[in-house]
XYZ file of C-alpha atoms in Angstrom:
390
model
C -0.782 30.982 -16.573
C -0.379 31.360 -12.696
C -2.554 27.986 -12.710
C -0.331 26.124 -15.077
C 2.752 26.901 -13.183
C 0.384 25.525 -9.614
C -0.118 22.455 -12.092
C 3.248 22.007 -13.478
C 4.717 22.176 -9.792
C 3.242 19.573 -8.378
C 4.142 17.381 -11.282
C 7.641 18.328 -10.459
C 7.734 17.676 -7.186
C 5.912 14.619 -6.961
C 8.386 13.265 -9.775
C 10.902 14.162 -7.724
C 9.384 12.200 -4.875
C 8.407 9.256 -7.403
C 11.870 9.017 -8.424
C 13.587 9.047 -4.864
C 11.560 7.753 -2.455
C 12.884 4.404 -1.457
C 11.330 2.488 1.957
C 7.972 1.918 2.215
C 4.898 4.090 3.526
C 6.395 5.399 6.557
C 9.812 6.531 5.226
C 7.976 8.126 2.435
C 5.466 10.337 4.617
C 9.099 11.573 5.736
C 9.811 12.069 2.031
C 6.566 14.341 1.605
C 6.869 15.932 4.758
C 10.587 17.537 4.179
C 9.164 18.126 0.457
C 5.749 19.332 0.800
C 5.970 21.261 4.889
C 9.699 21.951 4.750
C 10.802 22.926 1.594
C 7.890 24.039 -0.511
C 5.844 25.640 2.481
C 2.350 24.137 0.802
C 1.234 23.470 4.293
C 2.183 23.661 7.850
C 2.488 20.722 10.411
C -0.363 20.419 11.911
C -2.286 20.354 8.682
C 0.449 17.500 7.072
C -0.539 15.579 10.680
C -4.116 15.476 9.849
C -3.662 14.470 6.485
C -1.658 11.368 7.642
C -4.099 10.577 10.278
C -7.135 10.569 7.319
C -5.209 8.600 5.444
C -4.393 5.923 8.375
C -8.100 6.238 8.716
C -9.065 5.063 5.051
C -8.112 1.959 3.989
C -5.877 1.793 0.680
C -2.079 3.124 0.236
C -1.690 6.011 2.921
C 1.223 7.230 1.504
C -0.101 7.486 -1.776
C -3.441 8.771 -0.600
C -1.163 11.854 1.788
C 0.304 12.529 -1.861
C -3.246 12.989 -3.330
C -4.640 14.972 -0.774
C -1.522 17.115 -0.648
C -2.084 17.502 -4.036
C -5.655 18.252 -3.781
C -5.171 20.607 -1.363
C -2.622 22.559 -3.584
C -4.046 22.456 -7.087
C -8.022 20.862 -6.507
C -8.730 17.578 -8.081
C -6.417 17.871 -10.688
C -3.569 18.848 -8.496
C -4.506 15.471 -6.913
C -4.230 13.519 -10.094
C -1.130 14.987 -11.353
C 0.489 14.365 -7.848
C -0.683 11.112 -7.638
C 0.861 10.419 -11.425
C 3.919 11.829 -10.778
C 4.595 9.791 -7.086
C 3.470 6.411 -9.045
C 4.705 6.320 -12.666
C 7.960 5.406 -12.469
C 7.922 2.592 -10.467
C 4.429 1.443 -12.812
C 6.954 1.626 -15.970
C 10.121 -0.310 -13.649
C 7.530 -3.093 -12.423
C 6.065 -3.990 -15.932
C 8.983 -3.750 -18.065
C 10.092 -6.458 -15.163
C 7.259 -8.502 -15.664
C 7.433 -8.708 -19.516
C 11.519 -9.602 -18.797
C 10.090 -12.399 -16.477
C 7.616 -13.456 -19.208
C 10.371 -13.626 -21.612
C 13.131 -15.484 -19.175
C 14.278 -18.895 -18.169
C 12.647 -18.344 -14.337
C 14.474 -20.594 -12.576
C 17.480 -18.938 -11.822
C 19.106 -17.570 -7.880
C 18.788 -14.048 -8.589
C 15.144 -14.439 -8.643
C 15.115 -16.576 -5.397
C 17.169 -13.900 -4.057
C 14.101 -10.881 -4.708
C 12.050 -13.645 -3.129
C 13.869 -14.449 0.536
C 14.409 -10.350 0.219
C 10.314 -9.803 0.852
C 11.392 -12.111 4.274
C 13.379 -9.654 5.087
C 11.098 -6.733 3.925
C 7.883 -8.174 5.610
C 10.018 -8.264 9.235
C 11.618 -4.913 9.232
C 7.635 -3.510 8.377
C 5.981 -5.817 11.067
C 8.623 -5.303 13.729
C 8.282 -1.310 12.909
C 4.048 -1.067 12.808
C 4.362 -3.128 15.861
C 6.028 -0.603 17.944
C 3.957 2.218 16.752
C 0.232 -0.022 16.357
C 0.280 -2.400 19.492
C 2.050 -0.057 22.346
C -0.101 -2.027 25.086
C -1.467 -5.976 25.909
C -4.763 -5.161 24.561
C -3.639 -4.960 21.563
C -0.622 -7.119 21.505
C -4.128 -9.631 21.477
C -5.719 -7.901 18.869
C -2.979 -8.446 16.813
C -1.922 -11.983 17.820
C -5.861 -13.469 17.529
C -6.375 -11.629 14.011
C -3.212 -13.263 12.765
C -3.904 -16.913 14.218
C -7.262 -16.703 12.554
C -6.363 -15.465 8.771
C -3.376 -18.559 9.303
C -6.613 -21.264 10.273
C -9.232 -19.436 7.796
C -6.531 -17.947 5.183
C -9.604 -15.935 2.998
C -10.277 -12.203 1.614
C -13.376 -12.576 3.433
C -11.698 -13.648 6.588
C -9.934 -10.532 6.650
C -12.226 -8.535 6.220
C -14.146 -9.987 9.303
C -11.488 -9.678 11.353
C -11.091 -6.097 10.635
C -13.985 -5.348 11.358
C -14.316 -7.376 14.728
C -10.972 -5.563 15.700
C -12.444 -2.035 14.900
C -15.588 -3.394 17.230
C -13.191 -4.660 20.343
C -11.053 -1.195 19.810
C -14.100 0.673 20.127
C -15.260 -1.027 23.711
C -11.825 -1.033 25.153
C -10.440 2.678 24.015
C -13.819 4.900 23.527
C -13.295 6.596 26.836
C -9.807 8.126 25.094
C -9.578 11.495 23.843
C -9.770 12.500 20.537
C -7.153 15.167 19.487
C -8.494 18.299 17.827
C -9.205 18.742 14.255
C -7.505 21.385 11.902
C -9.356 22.759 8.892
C -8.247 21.963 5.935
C -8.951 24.281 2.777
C -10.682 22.621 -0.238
C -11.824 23.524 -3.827
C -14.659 20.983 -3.311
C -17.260 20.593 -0.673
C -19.632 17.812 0.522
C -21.717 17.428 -2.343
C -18.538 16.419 -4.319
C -18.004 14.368 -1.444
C -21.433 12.600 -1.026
C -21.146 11.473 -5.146
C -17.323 10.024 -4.535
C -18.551 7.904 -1.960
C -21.780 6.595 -3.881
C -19.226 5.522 -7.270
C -17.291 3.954 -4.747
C -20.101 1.477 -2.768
C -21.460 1.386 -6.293
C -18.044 -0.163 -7.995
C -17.391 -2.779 -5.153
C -20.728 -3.963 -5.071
C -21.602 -3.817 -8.552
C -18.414 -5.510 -10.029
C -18.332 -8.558 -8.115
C -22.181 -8.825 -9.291
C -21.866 -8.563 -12.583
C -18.565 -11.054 -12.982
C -20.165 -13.859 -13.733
C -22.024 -12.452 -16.461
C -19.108 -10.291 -18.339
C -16.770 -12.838 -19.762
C -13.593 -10.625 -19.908
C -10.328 -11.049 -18.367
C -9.915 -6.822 -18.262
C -13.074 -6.807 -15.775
C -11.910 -9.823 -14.229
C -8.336 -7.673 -13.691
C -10.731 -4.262 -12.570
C -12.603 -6.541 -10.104
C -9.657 -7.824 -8.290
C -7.586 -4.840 -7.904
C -10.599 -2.406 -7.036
C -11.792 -4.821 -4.683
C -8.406 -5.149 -3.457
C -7.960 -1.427 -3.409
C -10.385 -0.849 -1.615
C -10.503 -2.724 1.195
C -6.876 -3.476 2.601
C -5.855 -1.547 5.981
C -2.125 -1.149 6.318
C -0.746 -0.193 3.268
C 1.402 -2.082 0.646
C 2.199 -5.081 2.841
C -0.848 -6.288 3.966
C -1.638 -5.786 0.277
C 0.833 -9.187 -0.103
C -1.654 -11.735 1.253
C -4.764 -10.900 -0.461
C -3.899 -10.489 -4.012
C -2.229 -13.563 -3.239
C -5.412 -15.190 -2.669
C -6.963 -13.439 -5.724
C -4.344 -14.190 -8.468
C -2.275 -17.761 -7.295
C -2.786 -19.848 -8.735
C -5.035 -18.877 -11.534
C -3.310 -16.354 -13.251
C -0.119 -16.957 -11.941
C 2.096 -19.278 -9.599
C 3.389 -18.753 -6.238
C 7.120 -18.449 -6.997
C 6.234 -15.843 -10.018
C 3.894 -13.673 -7.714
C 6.651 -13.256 -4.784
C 9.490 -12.715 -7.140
C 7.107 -9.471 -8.296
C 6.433 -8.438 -4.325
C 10.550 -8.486 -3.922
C 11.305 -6.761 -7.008
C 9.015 -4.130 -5.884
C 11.487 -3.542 -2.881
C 13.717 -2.144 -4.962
C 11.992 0.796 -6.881
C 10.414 3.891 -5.642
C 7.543 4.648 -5.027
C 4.273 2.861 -3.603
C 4.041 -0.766 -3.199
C 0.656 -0.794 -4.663
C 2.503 -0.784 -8.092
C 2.753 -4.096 -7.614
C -0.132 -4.164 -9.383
C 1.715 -2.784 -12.528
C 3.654 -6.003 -12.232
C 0.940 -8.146 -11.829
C -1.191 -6.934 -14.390
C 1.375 -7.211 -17.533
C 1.518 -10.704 -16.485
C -2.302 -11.305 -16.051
C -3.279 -9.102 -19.455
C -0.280 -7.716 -21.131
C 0.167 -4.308 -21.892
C -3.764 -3.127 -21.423
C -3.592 -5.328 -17.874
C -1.082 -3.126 -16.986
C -3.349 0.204 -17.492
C -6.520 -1.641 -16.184
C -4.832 -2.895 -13.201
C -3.099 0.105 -11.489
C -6.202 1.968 -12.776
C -8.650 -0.334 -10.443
C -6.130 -0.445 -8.000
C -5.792 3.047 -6.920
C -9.240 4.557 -7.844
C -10.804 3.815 -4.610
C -7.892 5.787 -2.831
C -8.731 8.932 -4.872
C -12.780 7.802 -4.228
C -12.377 7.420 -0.834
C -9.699 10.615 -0.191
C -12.269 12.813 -2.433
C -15.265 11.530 -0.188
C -13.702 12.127 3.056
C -11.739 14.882 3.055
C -14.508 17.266 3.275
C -16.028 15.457 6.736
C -12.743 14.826 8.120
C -13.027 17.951 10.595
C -16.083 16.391 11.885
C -15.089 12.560 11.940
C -11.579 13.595 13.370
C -12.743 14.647 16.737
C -14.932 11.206 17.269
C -13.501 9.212 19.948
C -15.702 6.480 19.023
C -13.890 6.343 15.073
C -10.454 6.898 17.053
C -11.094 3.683 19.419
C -12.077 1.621 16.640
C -9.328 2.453 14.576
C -6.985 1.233 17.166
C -8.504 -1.930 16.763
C -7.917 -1.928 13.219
C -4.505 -0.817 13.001
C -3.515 -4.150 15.574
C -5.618 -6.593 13.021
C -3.208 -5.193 10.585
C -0.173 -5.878 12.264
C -1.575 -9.139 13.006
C -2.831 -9.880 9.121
C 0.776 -9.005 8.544
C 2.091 -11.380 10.959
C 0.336 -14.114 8.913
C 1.488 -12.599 5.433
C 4.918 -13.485 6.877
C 4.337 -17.411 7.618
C 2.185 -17.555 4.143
C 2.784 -16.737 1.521
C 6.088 -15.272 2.092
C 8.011 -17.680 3.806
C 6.921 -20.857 3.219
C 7.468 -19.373 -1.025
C 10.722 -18.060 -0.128
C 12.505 -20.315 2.203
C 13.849 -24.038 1.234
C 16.653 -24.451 3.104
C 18.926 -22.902 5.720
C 20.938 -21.101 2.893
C 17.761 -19.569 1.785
C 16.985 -18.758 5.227
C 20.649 -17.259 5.925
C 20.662 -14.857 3.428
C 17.226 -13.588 4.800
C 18.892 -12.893 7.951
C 21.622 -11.168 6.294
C 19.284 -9.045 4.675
C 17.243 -8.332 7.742
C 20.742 -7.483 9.523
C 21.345 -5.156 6.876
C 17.642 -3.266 6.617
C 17.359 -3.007 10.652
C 20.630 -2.919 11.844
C 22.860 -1.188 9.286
C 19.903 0.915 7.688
C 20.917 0.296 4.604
C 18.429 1.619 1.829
C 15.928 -1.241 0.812
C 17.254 -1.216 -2.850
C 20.725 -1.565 -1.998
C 19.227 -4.842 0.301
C 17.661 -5.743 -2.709
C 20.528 -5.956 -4.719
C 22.665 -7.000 -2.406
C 20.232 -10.278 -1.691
C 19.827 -10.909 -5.538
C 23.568 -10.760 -5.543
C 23.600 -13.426 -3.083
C 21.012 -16.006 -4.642
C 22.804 -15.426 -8.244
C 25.712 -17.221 -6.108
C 23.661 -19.582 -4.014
C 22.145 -20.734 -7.369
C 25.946 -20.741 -9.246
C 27.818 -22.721 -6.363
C 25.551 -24.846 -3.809
């Protein structure tokens, strides 16, 4: 009984979170924080801190991953599960009753321009606040400025990927002399053997899958492919997302316009931006595309959190891991920095009205901290009437 009540709490509170937890990854580790270390008392502060840092660490949603380890923590795997479903559900339902809506709809109308010049907006309030926090110093101000010059000349998945990992190599030469801050224990139902198996179905899935492609002619494993792969390899959270399912679903499933009119609208729910996928999928494979896709999307991030969490004592006090993961985090800004050119400008913006009403809306998320849905709204407010009058 005592174990169904565990159970039925986290579902409750990560609900709660699911339901009101407007403004991206780093407003939403606030969210969990005042929930989770305040509130509920499920852990203390230093133990929340090196959650977050494990989860900057792993590539994949980090707020959604701090949810599932929170979880895991609390209630085992399970808890992990039901606190990842209960953070993520609502905006998966939001997202793909929009997509069947856009299906179903005349597209060419302002309001939908306006969700588009909103991700403008959206994409420069995140890159102007990961750049503070991700490239403090010139070293890295270069990181970030090379990695995004070369995904603009070579615009690629693979590209990315590359520069990641020359980033992480150049972060560990200039910054492995730094200290690495201490460790805290974290308390687990599950140990390393559970551990050692996560991370073997995970290689396993992103190698295997692309593989096999060729030979399974199904759209539903063409949908798993693309959102594991995607899953599991994108540094930076829900933004940097933007550019490579880009590059995995425009235009063959989808075009541009219809792909960044999905990114906006998911500015205005709850929730993780990964749910994009939600969006996405109804559109690539109806109703089953929308399971499949959010499915693929975030099992690496319970793979990966599962694998790691019982060696993160030990990595966590590397300096080596820290220096190269300074590296990465300035590629990201920098693959962000890109994002913003292409796709999300050059989709967005066709005039200086369009480009007006971006400004307005960054005015209004940076300098009037106004929550991102009411932006949202706001913006598609303002393209209905671009669209009705000009």
């Amino acid at each position: 009984m005592m174990a169904q009540n565990k159970y039925l709490e986290i579902l409750k509170a990560s609900t709660k979170l699911g339901l009101t937890s407007f403004g991206g990854p780093t407003a939403h580790l606030g969210y969990f924080r005042d929930e989770y270390v305040e509130k509920r008392k499920w852990l203390d502060d230093k133990a929340y801190a090196d959650i977050v840092a494990l989860c900057q660490f792993l590539p994949g949603p980090a707020s959604s991953q701090v949810g599932i380890s929170v979880g895991m923590l609390r209630g085992g795997i399970l808890g992990g599960f039901l606190s990842w479903f209960g953070f993520t559900m609502p905006s998966v339902l939001i997202l793909a009753l929009f997509a069947m809506f856009i299906s179903g709809a005349a597209f060419d109308t302002g309001w939908i321009q306006g969700l588009k010049i909103v991700a403008v907006a959206v994409v420069a309030h995140a890159l102007l606040g990961m750049g503070k926090s991700l490239v403090p110093d010139r070293q890295r101000v270069a990181i970030a400025v090379l990695s995004a010059a070369a995904i603009l000349l070579v615009p690629t998945a693979w590209a990315q990927i590359g520069v990641i990992i020359i980033a992480g190599i150049i972060g560990f030469l200039i910054y492995k002399n730094d200290k690495a801050p201490e460790a805290v224990k974290l308390a687990l139902t599950f140990g390393k053997k559970t551990g050692i198996a996560a991370w073997t179905i995970f290689a396993g899935l992103l190698i295997g899958l692309p593989l096999l492609r060729p030979v399974i002619e199904s759209s539903y494993y063409a949908i798993f492919d693309i959102f594991y792969r995607v899953g599991s390899i994108v540094f930076g959270g829900g933004h940097v997302v933007l550019p490579m399912l880009e590059r995995e679903v425009v235009p063959t499933f989808m075009d541009a316009d219809t792909f960044i009119a999905g990114y906006g609208a998911a500015q205005a729910v709850p929730g993780p931006l990964f749910t994009l996928s939600a969006y996405l999928g109804q559109l690539m494979g109806s109703g089953w595309g929308v399971l499949v896709a959010v499915f693929a999307m975030f099992l690496p991030s319970f793979l990966l959190v599962i694998g790691t969490l019982p060696f993160w004592s030990i990595i966590r006090t590397k300096s080596g891991v820290q220096a190269a993961l300074k590296g990465v985090n300035a590629a990201v800004v920098g693959i962000l920095l890109a994002a913003l050119y292409d796709p999300v400008f050059t989709s967005a913006i066709q005039g200086p009205a369009d480009f007006a009403v971006a400004v307005i809306a960054f005015a209004m998320l940076v300098y009037f901290k106004l929550a991102p849905w009411i932006v949202v709204l706001i913006t598609a407010i303002l393209g209905a009437a671009m669209y009705a009058f000009l």
